[in-house]
Amino acid sequence: MHSSVFRRLPDLALLLVVALTVAFFFLAHEGLYDLDDYLYAGYAHQLASGTFHVRSDPLGLLHDPLKERPLIFAPVALLYQLFGTDIITTTLWPLACTLGCAVVIWALYRRREPVVAAGAMLLLNLHYFTLDLTRYLYPDNILMFWCLCSAAALLTGRRPTQAPRLWGVGFALLNFAAFLSKETIVYYLPFYLGLLVFDLWKRQHRQFWVAALGTGILLITLYLSYYQIFTNDAFYRVHLIEHTNAYLKEGNFLQGHQDKLLARVTYLPVLFFVGIGLGAALVLAVSVVFNREPVPDSDASFWMALGFSTLAFFWLGSTSLSQYNPITLLPRMTTPVLPPLCLAAGFGLRNFVRTGRGGWLLGASLLACAAWLHNSVSVVYAGLGFYFVATALGNQLSSVPRRLRPGTTAFATLTLLALAGCLAIRPLYFMGKPSISSHFDQNQIFRKHLQAPAQGVVFVDDYLISNYDFYYGFQVPQGLSFRRYWARDSVRLAPGQRAWLLLNRSTLTNDELTRKLIRYSADSVLRWFPQRRPVAETGKVTLYEVFINK
């Protein structure tokens, strides 16, 4: 398999994931998601405007831990200064990091292992939740980028190289960048320590590790000194995490779900990974273990060891140092696991493309996932499962042309096309769905009708009341105030003031909000404001002028 088409497979895969990621980002963007992205955006605005302050917490009260992740919001502050404050500039940083992961994989393996590069990019970047997290200012895809970069620096620095010290310094800096993004870089710590002990035992890569450890100790010392100066507590961030765990204990395994603890550390993670669409990556990664023809100088063992040690940490690790509390099974918590897992799976795909072995087992495993789920994700598993079964059957038929058999460029191309086509089903489906937030319609209403010199009160729902200032770049015009719907009877207008009702029907029918926060419908809201006239309507968002007692 050495044709020019084969060598271009990583390039084509990169173009595909970049195009689909950017399209998903713009076509499926939903604006602000929750409190976290709003807070990160607020800190970015404070940095951009010069109003950000470091404050200590001398009473030990629960302080916002998100403020201790500067590499989430500091790059966004720069984007705000360059392009202004809106939801697109707010989320360009996680988009760039997501695309950066694909570029790193492409750069690592496009020449040495083209199928690995193409397969890993498809598995990682076409995974629905990877794409989903591009459109929110959350730390997870940003952390994923730093995790992949640090692992790549470790892998490269341990190869015969002219600059092991430089790679060691880079390895330490990248891990520190990950730590300044989110604490879950600790997922990689067991693997790092294990590899350090192995290299010490073998007396190899000494220059790399001396540079890495020296730089790391210096960075940690400076970091602890910073907190000692500003908070009088060098381990302030650790204590803050423990305070957060204690504050949230009723909703986690410390207290609220003790009855589910055994299931959580045994079989639930398997069901969880299959349920979120990572079954194909898991099956392909596991298949590497059974490869009967190991390839010399392959990096498969590195990514397998990192992937499965990280997976074990996610499976059995704890969010707390003082009490055992397993990590919550949420898709966004898996992002440190994804790069090594998908790269290990890429090697599994490479082995299948070369030999065609294991097609029956791969197909049966994925069809079993489809049958067990019997939901929309089953379509992805079923498509891949039938492909592997079909290829296994085709390998036994003499009528199949030689150019379509394992070990050929055509077979590799066909396999990657099947993988890309099945993985793209869910992103394409969600790109075509109507918005569940109507953020951009609502933003248009704000820009056209709720700006200075208008003065008065705007009645909004219980979700928008917490983040309406974002629509003004955190600078609400003087003379405008915002109140909840239920405060209608307590509002008195001054002379010259008006009152508006902003009704977002998407918000009022959003399942994630109506379960806990929103307890009313559009019809009930309109009954609360009988004296009204429509001012503007965009999509599912309507602005009314309402007449209340003055």
Coordinates of C-alpha atoms in Angstrom, one line a residue:
M1 CA 0.0 0.0 0.0
H2 CA 2.3 2.8 -1.2
S3 CA 0.3 4.6 -3.9
S4 CA -0.1 8.3 -3.9
V5 CA -3.8 7.9 -3.0
F6 CA -2.8 5.9 0.1
R7 CA -0.4 8.5 1.2
R8 CA -3.0 11.2 0.8
L9 CA -5.6 9.4 3.0
P10 CA -4.6 11.5 6.1
D11 CA -4.8 14.7 4.2
L12 CA -8.3 13.8 3.0
A13 CA -9.3 12.8 6.5
L14 CA -8.0 16.0 7.9
L15 CA -9.9 18.1 5.3
L16 CA -13.1 16.1 6.1
V17 CA -12.9 16.6 9.8
V18 CA -12.0 20.2 9.6
A19 CA -14.9 20.9 7.2
L20 CA -17.5 18.9 9.2
T21 CA -16.3 20.4 12.5
V22 CA -16.5 24.0 11.3
A23 CA -19.9 23.3 9.7
F24 CA -21.2 21.8 12.9
F25 CA -19.8 24.7 14.9
F26 CA -21.8 27.2 12.9
L27 CA -24.9 25.2 12.0
A28 CA -25.5 23.6 15.3
H29 CA -24.4 26.4 17.7
E30 CA -26.8 26.9 20.6
G31 CA -25.3 30.0 22.3
L32 CA -24.7 29.8 26.0
Y33 CA -25.3 26.4 27.5
D34 CA -25.1 26.8 31.3
L35 CA -23.6 28.7 34.1
D36 CA -20.0 27.5 33.5
D37 CA -19.6 29.0 30.0
Y38 CA -21.2 32.2 31.2
L39 CA -18.7 32.5 34.1
Y40 CA -15.7 31.8 31.9
A41 CA -16.9 34.4 29.4
G42 CA -17.3 36.9 32.2
Y43 CA -13.7 36.3 33.4
A44 CA -12.5 36.7 29.8
H45 CA -14.3 40.1 29.6
Q46 CA -12.8 41.1 32.9
L47 CA -9.3 40.3 31.6
A48 CA -10.0 42.1 28.3
S49 CA -11.3 45.2 30.1
G50 CA -8.7 45.3 32.9
T51 CA -11.2 44.6 35.7
F52 CA -10.0 41.1 36.6
H53 CA -8.8 40.8 40.2
V54 CA -7.2 38.0 42.2
R55 CA -8.9 37.8 45.6
S56 CA -8.1 35.5 48.5
D57 CA -10.6 33.5 50.4
P58 CA -9.5 34.0 54.1
L59 CA -12.7 32.5 55.6
G60 CA -12.5 29.3 53.6
L61 CA -15.8 29.9 51.9
L62 CA -16.7 28.2 48.7
H63 CA -15.0 30.2 45.9
D64 CA -15.7 29.7 42.3
P65 CA -13.1 27.1 41.1
L66 CA -13.5 28.1 37.5
K67 CA -11.5 31.2 38.2
E68 CA -8.4 29.1 38.8
R69 CA -8.4 27.9 35.1
P70 CA -6.9 30.8 33.3
L71 CA -6.0 29.0 30.1
I72 CA -9.7 28.6 29.5
F73 CA -10.6 32.2 29.5
A74 CA -7.4 34.1 28.9
P75 CA -7.2 33.3 25.2
V76 CA -10.9 34.3 24.9
A77 CA -10.0 37.6 26.4
L78 CA -7.5 38.2 23.6
L79 CA -10.2 37.2 21.1
Y80 CA -12.6 39.7 22.7
Q81 CA -10.0 42.5 22.3
L82 CA -9.5 41.6 18.6
F83 CA -13.1 40.8 17.5
G84 CA -15.5 42.0 20.2
T85 CA -17.7 40.0 22.6
D86 CA -20.2 37.6 21.1
I87 CA -20.9 33.9 21.2
I88 CA -18.8 33.1 18.2
T89 CA -15.6 34.8 19.6
T90 CA -16.4 33.2 23.0
T91 CA -16.2 29.7 21.5
L92 CA -13.5 30.1 18.9
W93 CA -10.9 28.8 21.4
P94 CA -12.5 25.4 22.1
L95 CA -13.1 25.1 18.3
A96 CA -9.4 25.8 17.6
C97 CA -8.3 23.3 20.2
T98 CA -10.6 20.6 18.7
L99 CA -9.2 21.2 15.3
G100 CA -5.7 21.3 16.8
C101 CA -6.1 17.7 18.0
A102 CA -6.7 16.6 14.4
V103 CA -3.7 18.6 13.2
V104 CA -1.4 17.0 15.9
I105 CA -2.5 13.5 14.9
W106 CA -2.0 14.3 11.3
A107 CA 1.5 15.7 11.9
L108 CA 2.5 12.6 14.0
Y109 CA 1.5 9.9 11.7
R110 CA 0.6 11.1 8.2
R111 CA 3.8 9.7 6.8
R112 CA 4.7 6.9 9.1
E113 CA 1.2 5.4 9.6
P114 CA -1.3 6.9 7.2
V115 CA -4.2 4.6 8.1
V116 CA -3.6 5.2 11.8
A117 CA -3.6 9.0 11.3
A118 CA -6.8 9.0 9.2
G119 CA -8.6 6.5 11.4
A120 CA -7.7 8.2 14.7
M121 CA -8.7 11.6 13.3
L122 CA -12.1 10.3 12.2
L123 CA -12.8 8.4 15.5
L124 CA -11.8 11.4 17.6
N125 CA -13.1 14.4 15.6
L126 CA -16.3 12.9 14.3
H127 CA -17.3 11.6 17.7
Y128 CA -20.5 13.5 18.4
F129 CA -19.6 14.8 21.8
T130 CA -16.2 16.0 20.6
L131 CA -18.1 18.1 18.1
D132 CA -20.7 19.1 20.7
L133 CA -18.1 20.6 23.0
T134 CA -16.7 22.8 20.2
R135 CA -19.7 25.1 20.5
Y136 CA -19.5 25.8 24.3
L137 CA -16.8 27.5 26.4
Y138 CA -16.1 24.5 28.5
P139 CA -12.6 23.3 29.4
D140 CA -12.9 19.8 28.1
N141 CA -11.8 20.0 24.5
I142 CA -9.2 22.6 25.5
L143 CA -7.8 20.1 28.0
M144 CA -8.0 17.4 25.4
F145 CA -5.7 19.4 23.1
W146 CA -3.1 19.9 25.9
C147 CA -3.3 16.2 26.9
L148 CA -2.6 15.1 23.3
C149 CA 0.2 17.6 22.9
S150 CA 1.9 16.5 26.1
A151 CA 1.6 12.8 25.2
A152 CA 3.0 13.5 21.8
A153 CA 5.9 15.4 23.4
L154 CA 6.6 12.5 25.7
L155 CA 6.5 10.0 22.8
T156 CA 8.7 12.2 20.5
G157 CA 11.2 13.1 23.3
R158 CA 11.8 9.4 24.1
R159 CA 12.7 8.6 20.4
P160 CA 16.2 8.9 19.2
T161 CA 16.3 12.7 18.8
Q162 CA 18.7 15.6 18.6
A163 CA 17.0 17.6 21.4
P164 CA 15.7 15.4 24.3
R165 CA 16.2 18.2 26.7
L166 CA 14.0 20.5 24.6
W167 CA 11.3 17.9 24.4
G168 CA 11.5 17.4 28.1
V169 CA 11.0 21.1 28.8
G170 CA 8.1 21.1 26.3
F171 CA 6.5 18.1 28.0
A172 CA 6.5 19.8 31.4
L173 CA 5.2 23.1 29.9
L174 CA 2.4 21.4 28.1
N175 CA 1.3 19.5 31.2
F176 CA 1.3 22.7 33.2
A177 CA -0.8 24.3 30.5
A178 CA -3.2 21.4 30.8
F179 CA -3.3 21.9 34.6
L180 CA -4.1 25.5 34.1
S181 CA -7.1 24.4 32.0
K182 CA -8.5 21.6 34.1
E183 CA -7.3 19.4 37.0
T184 CA -8.2 16.2 35.2
I185 CA -4.8 16.1 33.5
V186 CA -4.2 14.0 36.6
Y187 CA -5.7 11.1 34.6
Y188 CA -2.4 10.8 32.8
L189 CA -0.3 10.8 36.0
P190 CA -0.2 7.0 36.6
F191 CA 1.1 6.4 33.0
Y192 CA 3.7 9.1 33.4
L193 CA 5.0 7.7 36.7
G194 CA 5.0 4.2 35.3
L195 CA 7.0 5.2 32.3
L196 CA 9.4 7.2 34.5
V197 CA 10.0 4.1 36.7
F198 CA 10.5 1.9 33.6
D199 CA 13.0 4.3 32.0
L200 CA 14.9 4.6 35.3
W201 CA 15.0 0.8 35.5
K202 CA 16.3 0.6 32.0
R203 CA 18.6 3.6 32.5
Q204 CA 17.4 5.3 29.3
H205 CA 16.1 8.7 28.3
R206 CA 17.9 10.4 31.2
Q207 CA 18.3 13.8 29.5
F208 CA 14.6 14.0 28.6
W209 CA 13.5 13.1 32.2
V210 CA 16.0 15.4 33.9
A211 CA 14.8 18.3 31.8
A212 CA 11.1 17.4 32.3
L213 CA 11.4 16.9 36.0
G214 CA 13.5 20.0 36.5
T215 CA 11.1 22.2 34.6
G216 CA 8.1 20.7 36.3
I217 CA 9.5 21.2 39.8
L218 CA 10.3 24.8 38.9
L219 CA 6.7 25.4 37.6
I220 CA 5.1 23.8 40.6
T221 CA 7.2 25.8 43.0
L222 CA 6.3 29.0 41.3
Y223 CA 2.6 28.0 41.2
L224 CA 2.5 27.1 44.9
S225 CA 4.3 30.3 45.7
Y226 CA 1.7 32.3 43.8
Y227 CA -1.1 30.9 45.9
Q228 CA 0.9 31.3 49.1
I229 CA 1.3 35.0 48.3
F230 CA -2.3 35.7 47.3
T231 CA -4.2 33.4 49.5
N232 CA -1.8 32.4 52.3
D233 CA -2.4 28.8 51.3
A234 CA 0.0 27.1 48.9
F235 CA -2.5 24.3 48.3
Y236 CA -5.5 26.6 48.0
R237 CA -6.6 25.0 44.7
V238 CA -6.6 21.5 46.2
H239 CA -8.6 22.7 49.2
L240 CA -10.9 24.5 46.8
I241 CA -11.6 21.2 45.0
E242 CA -12.3 19.5 48.3
H243 CA -14.7 22.3 49.3
T244 CA -16.5 21.9 46.0
N245 CA -16.8 18.1 46.5
A246 CA -18.2 18.7 50.0
Y247 CA -20.7 21.3 48.7
L248 CA -22.0 19.0 45.9
K249 CA -21.9 15.7 47.9
E250 CA -25.7 15.3 47.9
G251 CA -25.6 14.8 44.1
N252 CA -22.6 12.5 43.8
F253 CA -21.4 9.2 45.2
L254 CA -20.1 10.6 48.5
Q255 CA -23.7 10.8 49.8
G256 CA -26.5 11.0 47.3
H257 CA -25.9 7.8 45.3
Q258 CA -24.1 5.4 47.5
D259 CA -26.5 2.6 46.4
K260 CA -25.1 2.9 42.9
L261 CA -21.4 2.9 43.9
L262 CA -20.8 -0.8 43.1
A263 CA -22.4 -0.6 39.7
R264 CA -20.4 2.6 39.0
V265 CA -17.1 0.9 39.5
T266 CA -18.0 -2.4 37.7
Y267 CA -20.2 -2.5 34.6
L268 CA -21.7 1.0 34.3
P269 CA -18.7 2.6 32.6
V270 CA -18.9 -0.1 29.8
L271 CA -22.6 0.7 29.2
F272 CA -21.8 4.4 29.4
F273 CA -19.0 4.3 26.8
V274 CA -21.2 2.2 24.4
G275 CA -24.1 4.6 25.0
I276 CA -22.3 7.7 24.0
G277 CA -21.0 6.2 20.8
L278 CA -17.4 5.1 21.7
G279 CA -18.0 1.4 21.3
A280 CA -16.2 1.4 17.9
A281 CA -13.1 3.0 19.3
L282 CA -13.1 0.6 22.3
V283 CA -13.5 -2.5 20.2
L284 CA -10.8 -1.4 17.7
A285 CA -8.4 -0.5 20.6
V286 CA -8.9 -3.8 22.3
S287 CA -8.3 -5.6 19.0
V288 CA -4.7 -4.4 19.1
V289 CA -4.0 -6.7 22.0
F290 CA -4.8 -9.7 19.8
N291 CA -2.7 -8.6 16.9
R292 CA -0.7 -11.7 15.9
E293 CA 1.8 -9.8 13.7
P294 CA 3.2 -6.9 15.8
V295 CA 4.9 -4.2 13.7
P296 CA 8.5 -3.3 14.6
D297 CA 8.9 0.3 15.9
S298 CA 5.2 0.7 16.3
D299 CA 3.8 3.2 18.7
A300 CA 0.7 1.1 19.3
S301 CA 1.9 -0.1 22.7
F302 CA 2.5 3.5 23.9
W303 CA -1.0 4.6 23.0
M304 CA -2.6 1.4 24.3
A305 CA -0.9 1.7 27.6
L306 CA -1.8 5.4 27.9
G307 CA -5.3 4.8 26.7
F308 CA -6.1 2.0 29.1
S309 CA -4.4 3.5 32.1
T310 CA -6.3 6.7 31.6
L311 CA -9.5 4.7 31.1
A312 CA -8.8 2.8 34.4
F313 CA -8.3 6.1 36.2
F314 CA -11.7 7.4 34.8
W315 CA -13.3 4.0 35.7
L316 CA -11.9 3.8 39.3
G317 CA -10.5 7.2 40.2
S318 CA -11.9 9.7 42.6
T319 CA -12.7 13.4 42.4
S320 CA -11.7 13.8 46.1
L321 CA -8.5 13.1 48.0
S322 CA -10.3 12.8 51.4
Q323 CA -13.2 10.5 50.3
Y324 CA -13.8 8.1 47.6
N325 CA -16.1 9.6 45.0
P326 CA -15.9 8.2 41.4
I327 CA -15.9 10.6 38.5
T328 CA -19.3 11.4 37.2
L329 CA -20.3 9.5 34.0
L330 CA -20.7 12.5 31.7
P331 CA -19.5 12.6 28.1
R332 CA -17.4 15.7 28.6
M333 CA -15.5 14.0 31.4
T334 CA -14.1 11.5 29.0
T335 CA -12.1 14.0 26.8
P336 CA -8.6 13.1 28.4
V337 CA -9.3 9.4 27.5
L338 CA -10.2 10.1 23.8
P339 CA -6.8 10.9 22.2
P340 CA -4.9 7.9 23.3
L341 CA -8.0 5.6 23.0
C342 CA -8.6 6.8 19.4
L343 CA -5.0 6.5 18.4
A344 CA -4.9 3.0 19.9
A345 CA -8.0 2.3 17.9
G346 CA -6.3 3.7 14.8
F347 CA -3.6 1.0 15.1
G348 CA -6.4 -1.6 15.5
L349 CA -7.9 -0.3 12.3
R350 CA -4.5 -0.4 10.6
N351 CA -4.0 -4.0 11.6
F352 CA -7.5 -4.9 10.1
V353 CA -6.8 -3.1 6.9
R354 CA -3.5 -4.9 6.4
T355 CA -4.6 -8.4 7.2
G356 CA -8.4 -8.4 7.2
R357 CA -8.3 -10.5 10.4
G358 CA -10.9 -10.1 13.1
G359 CA -13.7 -8.8 10.9
W360 CA -16.2 -11.3 12.2
L361 CA -15.4 -10.4 15.8
L362 CA -15.4 -6.7 15.2
G363 CA -18.7 -6.9 13.3
A364 CA -20.4 -9.1 15.9
S365 CA -19.2 -6.8 18.8
L366 CA -20.6 -3.7 17.1
L367 CA -23.9 -5.4 16.1
A368 CA -24.2 -6.4 19.7
C369 CA -23.8 -2.8 20.7
A370 CA -26.5 -1.8 18.2
A371 CA -28.9 -4.5 19.4
W372 CA -28.4 -3.6 23.1
L373 CA -28.9 0.1 22.6
H374 CA -31.8 0.0 20.1
N375 CA -31.7 3.8 19.7
S376 CA -30.3 6.4 17.3
V377 CA -26.7 5.5 18.2
S378 CA -27.5 1.9 17.0
V379 CA -27.5 3.2 13.4
V380 CA -23.8 4.0 13.7
Y381 CA -22.9 0.7 15.3
A382 CA -25.1 -1.3 12.9
G383 CA -23.5 0.4 9.8
L384 CA -20.0 -0.4 11.0
G385 CA -20.9 -3.8 12.2
F386 CA -22.4 -4.8 8.9
Y387 CA -19.3 -3.4 7.1
F388 CA -16.9 -5.6 9.1
V389 CA -19.1 -8.6 8.7
A390 CA -19.4 -8.0 4.9
T391 CA -15.6 -7.7 4.6
A392 CA -15.0 -10.9 6.6
L393 CA -17.5 -12.7 4.3
G394 CA -15.9 -11.1 1.2
N395 CA -12.4 -12.4 2.3
Q396 CA -13.7 -15.9 2.0
L397 CA -15.2 -15.5 -1.5
S398 CA -13.0 -16.0 -4.5
S399 CA -15.2 -13.7 -6.5
V400 CA -14.0 -10.6 -4.7
P401 CA -11.3 -8.8 -6.9
R402 CA -7.8 -8.8 -5.5
R403 CA -7.6 -5.0 -5.5
L404 CA -10.5 -4.9 -3.0
R405 CA -8.9 -7.3 -0.6
P406 CA -7.0 -6.5 2.7
G407 CA -3.6 -5.0 2.1
T408 CA -4.6 -2.9 -0.8
T409 CA -5.1 0.9 -1.1
A410 CA -8.7 0.4 -2.3
F411 CA -9.5 -1.7 0.8
A412 CA -8.0 0.9 3.1
T413 CA -9.9 3.7 1.4
L414 CA -13.2 1.8 1.5
T415 CA -12.7 1.0 5.2
L416 CA -12.0 4.7 6.1
L417 CA -15.0 5.8 4.0
A418 CA -17.3 3.3 5.8
L419 CA -15.9 4.6 9.2
A420 CA -16.4 8.3 8.2
G421 CA -19.8 7.7 6.7
C422 CA -21.1 6.0 9.8
L423 CA -19.6 8.4 12.3
A424 CA -20.9 11.4 10.4
I425 CA -24.5 10.3 10.7
R426 CA -25.2 11.8 14.1
P427 CA -23.4 15.1 13.5
L428 CA -25.2 15.6 10.2
Y429 CA -28.5 14.8 11.9
F430 CA -28.0 17.4 14.6
M431 CA -26.8 20.0 12.2
G432 CA -30.2 19.7 10.5
K433 CA -32.3 19.9 13.7
P434 CA -34.1 23.1 14.7
S435 CA -32.3 25.1 17.5
I436 CA -33.3 24.3 21.0
S437 CA -32.2 27.7 22.3
S438 CA -32.9 30.2 19.6
H439 CA -29.9 32.1 20.8
F440 CA -29.2 33.9 17.5
D441 CA -32.9 34.9 17.1
Q442 CA -32.9 36.2 20.7
N443 CA -29.7 38.1 20.1
Q444 CA -31.2 39.8 17.0
I445 CA -34.1 41.0 19.2
F446 CA -31.6 42.4 21.7
R447 CA -29.6 44.2 19.1
K448 CA -32.5 45.8 17.3
H449 CA -35.0 46.6 20.0
L450 CA -33.5 46.6 23.5
Q451 CA -30.7 49.1 23.2
A452 CA -30.1 52.7 24.3
P453 CA -31.9 55.1 24.4
A454 CA -34.7 52.7 25.4
Q455 CA -35.5 52.9 29.1
G456 CA -37.6 50.6 31.3
V457 CA -38.0 47.0 32.4
V458 CA -37.6 43.8 30.4
F459 CA -39.4 40.7 31.8
V460 CA -37.5 37.5 31.0
D461 CA -37.5 33.8 32.0
D462 CA -35.6 32.3 34.9
Y463 CA -32.8 31.1 32.6
L464 CA -32.2 34.4 30.8
I465 CA -32.2 36.4 34.1
S466 CA -28.8 34.9 35.0
N467 CA -27.0 35.8 31.7
Y468 CA -28.8 38.6 29.9
D469 CA -25.8 40.9 30.3
F470 CA -23.8 38.6 27.9
Y471 CA -26.0 39.8 25.0
Y472 CA -24.6 43.3 25.8
G473 CA -21.0 42.3 26.0
F474 CA -21.4 42.5 29.8
Q475 CA -22.2 46.2 29.6
V476 CA -26.0 46.7 29.9
P477 CA -27.2 50.1 28.8
Q478 CA -28.1 52.5 31.6
G479 CA -31.8 52.8 32.0
L480 CA -32.6 49.1 31.2
S481 CA -33.3 46.6 33.9
F482 CA -34.3 43.0 33.8
R483 CA -36.8 41.2 36.0
R484 CA -38.2 37.7 36.2
Y485 CA -41.8 37.1 34.9
W486 CA -43.1 36.5 38.4
A487 CA -41.9 40.0 39.6
R488 CA -44.5 41.7 37.3
D489 CA -46.7 42.9 40.2
S490 CA -43.9 44.5 42.1
V491 CA -42.5 46.7 39.3
R492 CA -43.4 50.3 39.1
L493 CA -42.3 52.3 36.1
A494 CA -40.9 55.8 36.3
P495 CA -42.1 58.5 33.9
G496 CA -40.8 57.9 30.4
Q497 CA -40.1 54.2 31.1
R498 CA -41.6 51.3 29.2
A499 CA -42.0 47.6 29.9
W500 CA -41.3 44.7 27.6
L501 CA -41.9 41.0 27.7
L502 CA -39.3 38.8 26.0
L503 CA -40.7 35.3 25.3
N504 CA -38.4 32.6 24.0
R505 CA -40.5 29.6 23.2
S506 CA -37.4 27.4 22.7
T507 CA -36.3 28.0 26.2
L508 CA -39.7 27.3 27.6
T509 CA -39.8 23.9 25.9
N510 CA -36.2 22.9 26.5
D511 CA -36.2 19.6 28.3
E512 CA -33.0 20.3 30.2
L513 CA -34.5 23.5 31.6
T514 CA -38.1 22.5 32.2
R515 CA -37.1 19.6 34.4
K516 CA -35.7 21.9 37.1
L517 CA -35.7 25.6 36.3
I518 CA -38.6 26.5 34.0
R519 CA -42.0 25.7 35.6
Y520 CA -44.3 27.5 33.2
S521 CA -45.4 27.5 29.5
A522 CA -45.6 30.3 26.9
D523 CA -49.4 30.3 27.3
S524 CA -49.2 30.8 31.0
V525 CA -46.7 33.6 30.6
L526 CA -49.0 35.4 28.2
R527 CA -51.9 35.1 30.6
W528 CA -49.8 36.9 33.2
F529 CA -49.4 39.9 30.8
P530 CA -52.9 40.3 29.3
Q531 CA -52.2 43.9 28.2
R532 CA -49.6 43.6 25.5
R533 CA -48.8 44.4 21.9
P534 CA -46.2 42.6 19.7
V535 CA -43.1 44.6 18.9
A536 CA -40.9 42.0 17.0
E537 CA -40.8 38.4 16.3
T538 CA -37.8 36.3 15.1
G539 CA -38.2 32.6 14.8
K540 CA -39.5 31.4 18.2
V541 CA -38.6 34.6 20.0
T542 CA -41.2 37.3 20.5
L543 CA -40.8 40.7 22.1
Y544 CA -44.0 42.4 23.4
E545 CA -44.5 45.8 24.9
V546 CA -46.6 45.3 28.0
F547 CA -48.7 47.7 30.0
I548 CA -48.5 47.4 33.8
N549 CA -49.6 49.7 36.6
K550 CA -47.4 52.7 36.9

